XYZ file of N, CA, C and O in Angstrom:
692
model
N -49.715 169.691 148.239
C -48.941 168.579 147.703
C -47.591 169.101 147.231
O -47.555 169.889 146.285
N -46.306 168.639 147.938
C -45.258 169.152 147.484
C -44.626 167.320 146.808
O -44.807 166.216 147.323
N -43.857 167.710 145.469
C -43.042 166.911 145.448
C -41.208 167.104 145.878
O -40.325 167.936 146.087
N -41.350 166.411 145.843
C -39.601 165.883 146.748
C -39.039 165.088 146.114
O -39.360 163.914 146.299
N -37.980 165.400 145.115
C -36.889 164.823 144.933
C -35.560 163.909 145.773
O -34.709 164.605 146.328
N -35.451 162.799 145.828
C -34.164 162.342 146.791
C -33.264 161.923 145.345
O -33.534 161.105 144.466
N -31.833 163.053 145.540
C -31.302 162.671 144.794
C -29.553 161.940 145.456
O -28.993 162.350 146.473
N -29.152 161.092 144.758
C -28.363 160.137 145.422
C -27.120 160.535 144.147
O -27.334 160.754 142.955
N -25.917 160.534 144.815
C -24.115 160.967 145.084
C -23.833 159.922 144.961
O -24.775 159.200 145.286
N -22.664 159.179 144.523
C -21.395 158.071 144.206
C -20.597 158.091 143.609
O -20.788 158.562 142.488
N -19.688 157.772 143.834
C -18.850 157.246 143.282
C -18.497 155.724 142.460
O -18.607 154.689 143.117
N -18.125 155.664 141.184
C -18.884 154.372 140.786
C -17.857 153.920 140.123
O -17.471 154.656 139.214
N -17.052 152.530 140.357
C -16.058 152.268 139.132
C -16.211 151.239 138.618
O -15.758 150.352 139.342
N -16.794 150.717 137.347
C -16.759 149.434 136.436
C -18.505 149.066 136.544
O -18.669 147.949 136.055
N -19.346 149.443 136.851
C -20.356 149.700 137.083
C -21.755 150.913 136.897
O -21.671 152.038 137.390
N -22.741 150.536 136.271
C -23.483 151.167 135.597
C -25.181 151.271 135.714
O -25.490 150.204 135.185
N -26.277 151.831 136.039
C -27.505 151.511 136.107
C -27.837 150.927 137.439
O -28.331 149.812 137.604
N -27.600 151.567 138.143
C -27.727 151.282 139.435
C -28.889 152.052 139.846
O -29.221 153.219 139.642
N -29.600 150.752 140.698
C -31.470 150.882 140.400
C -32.000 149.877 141.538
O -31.571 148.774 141.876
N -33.115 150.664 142.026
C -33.845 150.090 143.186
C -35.063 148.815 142.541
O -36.168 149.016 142.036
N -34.456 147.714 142.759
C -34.600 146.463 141.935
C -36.469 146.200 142.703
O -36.765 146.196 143.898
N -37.202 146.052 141.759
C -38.638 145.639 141.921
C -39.567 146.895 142.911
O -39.100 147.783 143.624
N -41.026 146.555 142.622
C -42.210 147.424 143.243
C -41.930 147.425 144.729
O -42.216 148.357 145.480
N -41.149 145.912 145.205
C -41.367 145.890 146.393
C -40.024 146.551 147.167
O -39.996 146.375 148.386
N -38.891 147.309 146.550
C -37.713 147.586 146.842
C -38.246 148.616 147.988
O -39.227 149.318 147.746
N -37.420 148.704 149.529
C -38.113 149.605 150.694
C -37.444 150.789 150.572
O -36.245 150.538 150.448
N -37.705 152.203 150.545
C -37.146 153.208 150.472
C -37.205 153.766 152.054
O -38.222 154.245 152.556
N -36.051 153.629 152.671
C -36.182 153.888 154.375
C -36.150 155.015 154.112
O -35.646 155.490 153.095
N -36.838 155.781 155.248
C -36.853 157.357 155.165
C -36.676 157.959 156.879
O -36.971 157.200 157.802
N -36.417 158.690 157.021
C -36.721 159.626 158.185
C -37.519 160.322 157.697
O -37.314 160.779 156.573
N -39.231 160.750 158.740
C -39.698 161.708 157.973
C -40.387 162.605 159.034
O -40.955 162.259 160.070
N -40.140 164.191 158.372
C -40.236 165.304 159.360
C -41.636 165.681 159.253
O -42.057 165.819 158.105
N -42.558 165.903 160.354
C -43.973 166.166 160.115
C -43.780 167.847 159.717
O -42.914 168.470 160.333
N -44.545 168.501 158.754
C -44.327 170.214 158.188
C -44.920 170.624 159.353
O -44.191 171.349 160.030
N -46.495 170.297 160.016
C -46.938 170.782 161.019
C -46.727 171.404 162.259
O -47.139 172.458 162.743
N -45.843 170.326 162.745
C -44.771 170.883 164.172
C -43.554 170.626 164.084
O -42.813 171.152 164.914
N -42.889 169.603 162.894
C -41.643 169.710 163.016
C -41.026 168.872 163.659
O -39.797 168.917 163.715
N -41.934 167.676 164.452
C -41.238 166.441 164.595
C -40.837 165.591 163.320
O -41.315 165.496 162.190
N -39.550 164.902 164.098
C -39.162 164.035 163.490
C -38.582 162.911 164.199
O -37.413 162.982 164.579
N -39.440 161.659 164.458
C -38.797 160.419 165.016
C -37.885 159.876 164.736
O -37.381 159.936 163.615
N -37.333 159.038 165.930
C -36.353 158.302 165.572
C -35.710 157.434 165.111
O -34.513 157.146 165.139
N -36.974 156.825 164.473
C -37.026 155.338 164.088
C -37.088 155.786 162.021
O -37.515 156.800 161.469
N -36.517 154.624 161.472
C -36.626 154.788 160.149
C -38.281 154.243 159.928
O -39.046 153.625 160.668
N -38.389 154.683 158.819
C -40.199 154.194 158.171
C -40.151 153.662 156.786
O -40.049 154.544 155.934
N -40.193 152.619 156.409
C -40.016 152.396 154.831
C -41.316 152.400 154.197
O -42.363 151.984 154.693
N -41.146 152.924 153.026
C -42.473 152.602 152.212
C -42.119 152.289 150.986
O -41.024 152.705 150.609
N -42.813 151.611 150.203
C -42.662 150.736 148.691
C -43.551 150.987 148.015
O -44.493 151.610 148.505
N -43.569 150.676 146.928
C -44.673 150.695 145.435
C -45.724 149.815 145.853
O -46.714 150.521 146.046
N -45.980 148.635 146.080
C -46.517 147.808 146.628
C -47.981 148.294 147.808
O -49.141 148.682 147.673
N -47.389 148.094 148.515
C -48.569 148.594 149.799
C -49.258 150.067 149.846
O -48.610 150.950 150.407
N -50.181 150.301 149.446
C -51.002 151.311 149.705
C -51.581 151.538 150.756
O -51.166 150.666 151.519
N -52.191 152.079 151.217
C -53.052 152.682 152.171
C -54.010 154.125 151.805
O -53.518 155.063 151.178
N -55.310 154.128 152.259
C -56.070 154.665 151.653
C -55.998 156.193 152.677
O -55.758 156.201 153.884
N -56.228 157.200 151.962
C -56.324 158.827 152.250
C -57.884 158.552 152.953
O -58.796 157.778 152.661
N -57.697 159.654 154.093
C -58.835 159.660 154.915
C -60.254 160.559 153.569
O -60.098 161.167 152.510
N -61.012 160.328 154.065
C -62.068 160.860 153.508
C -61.934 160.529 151.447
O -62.015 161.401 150.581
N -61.770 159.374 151.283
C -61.695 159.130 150.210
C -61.282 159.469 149.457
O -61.773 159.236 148.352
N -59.810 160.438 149.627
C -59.392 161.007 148.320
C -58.319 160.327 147.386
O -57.575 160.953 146.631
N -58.344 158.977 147.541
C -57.700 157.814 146.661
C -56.670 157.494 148.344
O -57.016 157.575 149.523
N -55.022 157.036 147.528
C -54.408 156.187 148.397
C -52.682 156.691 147.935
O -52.281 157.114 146.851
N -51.783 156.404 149.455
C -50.472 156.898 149.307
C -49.877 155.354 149.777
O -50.473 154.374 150.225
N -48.362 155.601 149.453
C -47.912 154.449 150.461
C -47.671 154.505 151.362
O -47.267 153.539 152.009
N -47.820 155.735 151.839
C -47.747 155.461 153.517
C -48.566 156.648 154.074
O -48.204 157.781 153.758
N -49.794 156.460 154.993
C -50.158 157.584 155.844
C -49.754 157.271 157.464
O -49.699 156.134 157.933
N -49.524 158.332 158.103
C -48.969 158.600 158.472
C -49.508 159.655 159.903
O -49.486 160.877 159.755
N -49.876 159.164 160.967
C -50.623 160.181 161.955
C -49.289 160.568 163.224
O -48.906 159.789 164.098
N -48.824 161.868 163.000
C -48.151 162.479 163.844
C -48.028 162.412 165.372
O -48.760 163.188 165.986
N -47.252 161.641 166.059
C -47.776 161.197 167.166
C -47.518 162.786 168.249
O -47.750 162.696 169.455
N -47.236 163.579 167.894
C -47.069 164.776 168.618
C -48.469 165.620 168.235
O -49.429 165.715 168.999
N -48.390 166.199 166.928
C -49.812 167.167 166.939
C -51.143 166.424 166.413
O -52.279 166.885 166.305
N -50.458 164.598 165.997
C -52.142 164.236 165.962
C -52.547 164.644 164.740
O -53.764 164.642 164.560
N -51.620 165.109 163.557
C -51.989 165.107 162.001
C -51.952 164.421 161.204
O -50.962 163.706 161.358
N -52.635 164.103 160.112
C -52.628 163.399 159.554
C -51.791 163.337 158.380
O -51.738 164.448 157.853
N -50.986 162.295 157.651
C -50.005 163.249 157.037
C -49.618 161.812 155.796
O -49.739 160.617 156.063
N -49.162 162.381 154.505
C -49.092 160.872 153.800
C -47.917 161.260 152.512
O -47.816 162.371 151.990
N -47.157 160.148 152.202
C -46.260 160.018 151.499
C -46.352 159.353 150.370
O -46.422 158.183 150.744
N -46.414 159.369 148.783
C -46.333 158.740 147.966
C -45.461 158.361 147.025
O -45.054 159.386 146.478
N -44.945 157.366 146.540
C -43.702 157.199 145.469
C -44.545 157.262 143.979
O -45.367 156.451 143.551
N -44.103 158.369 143.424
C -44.467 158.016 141.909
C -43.692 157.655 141.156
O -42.551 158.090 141.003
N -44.125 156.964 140.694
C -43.435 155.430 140.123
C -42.715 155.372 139.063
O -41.678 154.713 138.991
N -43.353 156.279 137.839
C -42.901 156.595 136.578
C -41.360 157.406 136.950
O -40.762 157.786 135.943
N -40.665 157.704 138.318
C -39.968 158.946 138.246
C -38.586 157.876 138.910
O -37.477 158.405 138.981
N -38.738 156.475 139.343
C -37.556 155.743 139.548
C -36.464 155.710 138.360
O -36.587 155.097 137.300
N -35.553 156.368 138.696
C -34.461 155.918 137.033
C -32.916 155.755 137.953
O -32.689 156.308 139.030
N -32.248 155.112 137.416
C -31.347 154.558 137.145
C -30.201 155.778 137.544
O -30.394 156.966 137.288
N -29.207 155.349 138.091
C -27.227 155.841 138.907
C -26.345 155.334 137.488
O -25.355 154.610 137.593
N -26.815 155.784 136.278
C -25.454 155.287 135.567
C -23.725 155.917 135.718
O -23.270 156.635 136.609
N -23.092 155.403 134.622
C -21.628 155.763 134.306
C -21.643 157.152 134.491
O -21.053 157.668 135.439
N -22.357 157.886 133.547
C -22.839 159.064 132.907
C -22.695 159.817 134.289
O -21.978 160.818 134.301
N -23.175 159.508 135.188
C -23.642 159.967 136.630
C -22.719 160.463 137.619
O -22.871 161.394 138.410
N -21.435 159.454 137.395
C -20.607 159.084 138.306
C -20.082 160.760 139.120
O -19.676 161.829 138.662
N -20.358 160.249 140.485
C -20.104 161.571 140.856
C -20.683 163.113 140.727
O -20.138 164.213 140.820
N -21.992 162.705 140.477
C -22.680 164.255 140.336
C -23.890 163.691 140.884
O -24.359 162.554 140.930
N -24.234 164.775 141.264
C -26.636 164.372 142.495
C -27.273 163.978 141.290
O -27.176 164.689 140.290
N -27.888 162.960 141.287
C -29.401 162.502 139.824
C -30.343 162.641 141.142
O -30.009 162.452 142.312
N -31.740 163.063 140.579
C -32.877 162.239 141.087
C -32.889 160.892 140.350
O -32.728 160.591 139.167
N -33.186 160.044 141.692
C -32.832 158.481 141.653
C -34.955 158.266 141.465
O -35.463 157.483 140.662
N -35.911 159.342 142.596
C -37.210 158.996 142.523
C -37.950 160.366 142.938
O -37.466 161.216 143.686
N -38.659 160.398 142.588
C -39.233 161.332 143.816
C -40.955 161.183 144.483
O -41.850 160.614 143.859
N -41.136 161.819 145.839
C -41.989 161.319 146.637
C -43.188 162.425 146.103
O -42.804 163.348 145.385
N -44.339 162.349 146.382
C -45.766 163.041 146.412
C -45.676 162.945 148.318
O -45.688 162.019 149.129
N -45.600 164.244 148.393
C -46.160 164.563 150.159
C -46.646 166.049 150.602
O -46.322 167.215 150.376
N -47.617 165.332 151.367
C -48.744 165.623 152.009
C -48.428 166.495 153.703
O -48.946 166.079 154.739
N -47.740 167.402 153.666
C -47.916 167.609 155.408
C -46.687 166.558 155.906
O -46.783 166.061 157.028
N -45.821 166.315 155.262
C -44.953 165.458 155.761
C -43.426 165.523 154.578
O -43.477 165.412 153.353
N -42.333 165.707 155.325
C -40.927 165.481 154.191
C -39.969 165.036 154.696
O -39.573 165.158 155.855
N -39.431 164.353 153.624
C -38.401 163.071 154.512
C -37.187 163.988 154.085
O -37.031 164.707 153.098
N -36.298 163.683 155.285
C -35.290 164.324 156.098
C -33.841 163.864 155.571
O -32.817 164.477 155.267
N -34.219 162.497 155.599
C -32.838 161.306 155.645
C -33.379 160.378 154.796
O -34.584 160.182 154.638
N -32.198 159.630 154.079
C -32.701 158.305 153.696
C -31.275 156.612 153.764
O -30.081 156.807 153.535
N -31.667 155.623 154.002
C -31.297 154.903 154.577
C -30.693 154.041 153.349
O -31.747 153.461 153.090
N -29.675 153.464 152.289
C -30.255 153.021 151.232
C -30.459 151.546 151.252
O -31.237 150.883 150.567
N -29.681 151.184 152.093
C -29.561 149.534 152.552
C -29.782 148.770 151.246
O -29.467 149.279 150.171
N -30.222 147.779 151.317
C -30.511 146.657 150.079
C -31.512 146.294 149.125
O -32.525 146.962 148.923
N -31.220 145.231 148.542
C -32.442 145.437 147.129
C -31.846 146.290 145.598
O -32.422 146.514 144.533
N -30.848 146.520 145.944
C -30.596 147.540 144.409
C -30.318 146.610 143.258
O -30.377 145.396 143.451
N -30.052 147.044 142.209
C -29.452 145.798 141.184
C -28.193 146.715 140.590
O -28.045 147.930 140.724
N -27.624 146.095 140.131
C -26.486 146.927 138.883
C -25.831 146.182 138.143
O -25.869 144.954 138.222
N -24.960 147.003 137.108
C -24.934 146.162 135.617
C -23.020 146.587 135.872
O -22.465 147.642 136.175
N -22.511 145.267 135.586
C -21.275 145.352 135.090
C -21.127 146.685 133.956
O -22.159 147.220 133.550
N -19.853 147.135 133.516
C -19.547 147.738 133.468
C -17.945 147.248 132.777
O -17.208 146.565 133.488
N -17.466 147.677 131.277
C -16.041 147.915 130.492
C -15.903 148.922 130.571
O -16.960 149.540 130.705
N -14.738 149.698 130.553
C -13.929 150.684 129.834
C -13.488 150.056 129.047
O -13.099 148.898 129.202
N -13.434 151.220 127.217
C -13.125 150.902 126.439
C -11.595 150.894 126.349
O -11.275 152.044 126.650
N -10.592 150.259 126.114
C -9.487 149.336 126.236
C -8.265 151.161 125.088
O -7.412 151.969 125.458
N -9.056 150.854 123.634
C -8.616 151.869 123.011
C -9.051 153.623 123.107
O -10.120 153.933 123.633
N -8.395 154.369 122.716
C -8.501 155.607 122.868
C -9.760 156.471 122.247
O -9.848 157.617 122.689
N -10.926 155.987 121.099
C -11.714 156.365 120.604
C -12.580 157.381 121.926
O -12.251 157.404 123.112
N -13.371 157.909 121.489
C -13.909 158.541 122.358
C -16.075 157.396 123.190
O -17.070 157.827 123.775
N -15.746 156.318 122.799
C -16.786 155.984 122.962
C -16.286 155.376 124.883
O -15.285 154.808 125.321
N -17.652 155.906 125.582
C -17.097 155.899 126.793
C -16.422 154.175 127.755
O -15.616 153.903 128.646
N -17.440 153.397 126.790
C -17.370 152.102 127.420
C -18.634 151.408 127.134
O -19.514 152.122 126.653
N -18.822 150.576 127.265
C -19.924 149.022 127.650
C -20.861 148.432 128.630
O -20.320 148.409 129.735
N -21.529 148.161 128.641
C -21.944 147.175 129.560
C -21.690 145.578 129.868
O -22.500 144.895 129.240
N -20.832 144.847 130.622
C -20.125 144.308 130.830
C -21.070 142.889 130.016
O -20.569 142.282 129.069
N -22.107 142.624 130.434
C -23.447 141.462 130.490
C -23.154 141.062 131.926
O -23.841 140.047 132.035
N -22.538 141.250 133.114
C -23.090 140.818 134.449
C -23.654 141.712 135.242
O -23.296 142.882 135.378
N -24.845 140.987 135.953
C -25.815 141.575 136.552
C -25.539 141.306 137.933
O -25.470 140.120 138.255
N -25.330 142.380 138.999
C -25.540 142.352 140.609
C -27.119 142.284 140.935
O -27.980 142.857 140.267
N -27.264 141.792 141.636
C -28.816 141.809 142.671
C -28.174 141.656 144.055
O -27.238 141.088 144.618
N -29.138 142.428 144.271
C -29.445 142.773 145.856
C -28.151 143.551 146.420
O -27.437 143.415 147.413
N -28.169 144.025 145.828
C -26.900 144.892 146.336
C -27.160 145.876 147.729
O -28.039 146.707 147.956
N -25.943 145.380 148.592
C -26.772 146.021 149.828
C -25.787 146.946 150.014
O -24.590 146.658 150.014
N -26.460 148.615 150.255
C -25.659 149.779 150.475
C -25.407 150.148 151.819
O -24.802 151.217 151.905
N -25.678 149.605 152.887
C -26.288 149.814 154.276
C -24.908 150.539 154.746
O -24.991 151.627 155.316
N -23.887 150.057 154.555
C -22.102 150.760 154.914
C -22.239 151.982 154.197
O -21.672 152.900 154.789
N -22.820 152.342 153.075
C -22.618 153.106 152.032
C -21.476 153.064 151.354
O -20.640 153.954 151.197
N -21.503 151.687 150.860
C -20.623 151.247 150.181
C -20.524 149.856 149.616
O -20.547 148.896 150.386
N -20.439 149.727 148.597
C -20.498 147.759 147.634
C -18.870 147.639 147.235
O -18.168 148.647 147.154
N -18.525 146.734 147.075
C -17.305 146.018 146.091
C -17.702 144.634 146.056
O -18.209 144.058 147.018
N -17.425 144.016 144.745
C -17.166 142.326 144.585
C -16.619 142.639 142.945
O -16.339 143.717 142.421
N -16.596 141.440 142.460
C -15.370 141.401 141.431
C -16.579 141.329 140.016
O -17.698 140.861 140.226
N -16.337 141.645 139.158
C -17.154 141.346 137.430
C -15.985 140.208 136.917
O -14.808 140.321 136.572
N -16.827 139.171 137.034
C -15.425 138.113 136.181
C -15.375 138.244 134.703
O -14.362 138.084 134.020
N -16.811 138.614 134.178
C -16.761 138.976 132.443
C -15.654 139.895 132.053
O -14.906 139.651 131.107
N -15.557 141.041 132.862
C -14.639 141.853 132.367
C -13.661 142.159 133.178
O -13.148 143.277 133.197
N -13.246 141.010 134.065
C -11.944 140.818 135.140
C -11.621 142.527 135.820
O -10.650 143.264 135.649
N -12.902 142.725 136.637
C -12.364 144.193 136.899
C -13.442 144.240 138.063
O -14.600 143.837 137.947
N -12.849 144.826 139.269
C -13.097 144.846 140.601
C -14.209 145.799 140.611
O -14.120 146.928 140.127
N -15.133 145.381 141.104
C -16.308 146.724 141.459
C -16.346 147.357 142.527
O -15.972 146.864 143.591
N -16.978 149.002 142.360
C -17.514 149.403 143.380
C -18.495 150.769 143.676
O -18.550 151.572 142.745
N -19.163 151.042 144.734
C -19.790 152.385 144.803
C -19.311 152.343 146.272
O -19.157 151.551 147.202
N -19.152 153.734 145.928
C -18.545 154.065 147.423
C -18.663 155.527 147.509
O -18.675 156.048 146.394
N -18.764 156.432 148.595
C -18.734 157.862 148.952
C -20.267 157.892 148.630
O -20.560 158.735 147.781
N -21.145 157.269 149.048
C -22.404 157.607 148.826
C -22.731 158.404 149.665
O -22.557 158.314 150.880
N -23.681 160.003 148.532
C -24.244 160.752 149.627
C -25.757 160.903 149.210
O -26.072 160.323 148.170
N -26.637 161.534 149.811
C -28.418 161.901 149.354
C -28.243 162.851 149.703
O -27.336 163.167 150.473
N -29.552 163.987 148.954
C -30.390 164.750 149.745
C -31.444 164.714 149.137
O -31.710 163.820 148.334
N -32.172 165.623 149.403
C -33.589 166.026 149.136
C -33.605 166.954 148.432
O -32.647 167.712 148.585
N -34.546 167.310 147.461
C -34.541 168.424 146.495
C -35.959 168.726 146.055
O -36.571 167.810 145.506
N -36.585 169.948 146.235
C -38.085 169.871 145.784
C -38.180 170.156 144.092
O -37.468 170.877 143.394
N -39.429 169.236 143.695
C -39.402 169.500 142.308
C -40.630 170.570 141.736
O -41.739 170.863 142.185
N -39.979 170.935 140.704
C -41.548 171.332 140.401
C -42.274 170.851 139.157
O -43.448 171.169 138.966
């Protein structure tokens, strides 16, 4: 059982807490089998939501996974407690955003597309050292698929955006 960190890069202006909105949010993955080292071409999403049960009863992942090259069996899990939040704080440095439980299998790539939420976002106006606010407007469904958002915060008349999004992978221990 290795865990796997995917930690996610941006750039972020007027905007804060940027977060893969509900159980059912899809985390697309590319994922490389450890066994032989394929890796298909097609994306695979898996969510909090849908389980699927480990062969020989050893509980359940969200996604298993049979290698269509060596025919292994192989499974991916999101633990759940480890989803947190792209704040201000963040801007521009790698966070782990989640990380996976896997089995004989590690994802390669990730896709971020839609479903995220995020929170408006002030800068503080005067010079004190307090960094800023949270605006009170809320984005949903924010779709990253360009790797990239803008639309406007009318609370605090100030243009949003994330942009220069990068991932990787990082093992934890």
């Amino acid at each position: 059982m290795v865990k796997i960190g995917l930690q996610f890069k941006a750039f972020i202006e007027n905007v804060t807490g940027l977060v893969a909105e509900g159980e059912d949010f899809r985390w697309y993955l590319k994922l490389k089998c450890a066994n032989c080292g394929e890796i298909p071409d097609h994306w695979q999403y898996i969510d909090q939501e849908e389980k699927q049960p480990l062969k020989g009863g050893r509980g359940e992942a969200s996604a298993v996974i049979k290698c269509k090259l060596c025919s292994r069996e192989n499974s991916i899990d999101i633990l759940a407690d480890t989803v947190a939040s792209y704040d201000m704080a963040d801007n521009n440095q790698y966070k782990t955003i989640v990380v996976f439980d896997c089995r004989g299998i590690e994802p390669v790539d990730f896709s971020p597309r839609n479903g995220w939420k995020v929170l408006g976002w002030k800068e503080n106006d005067d010079d004190d050292d307090e960094p800023g606010r949270v605006s009170g407007t809320e984005f949903t469904d924010v779709d990253l698929t360009e790797m990239e958002w803008a639309d406007y915060d009318e609370r605090s008349g100030e243009s949003t955006v994330i942009s220069e999004v990068e991932v990787k992978f990082v093992t934890v221990k």
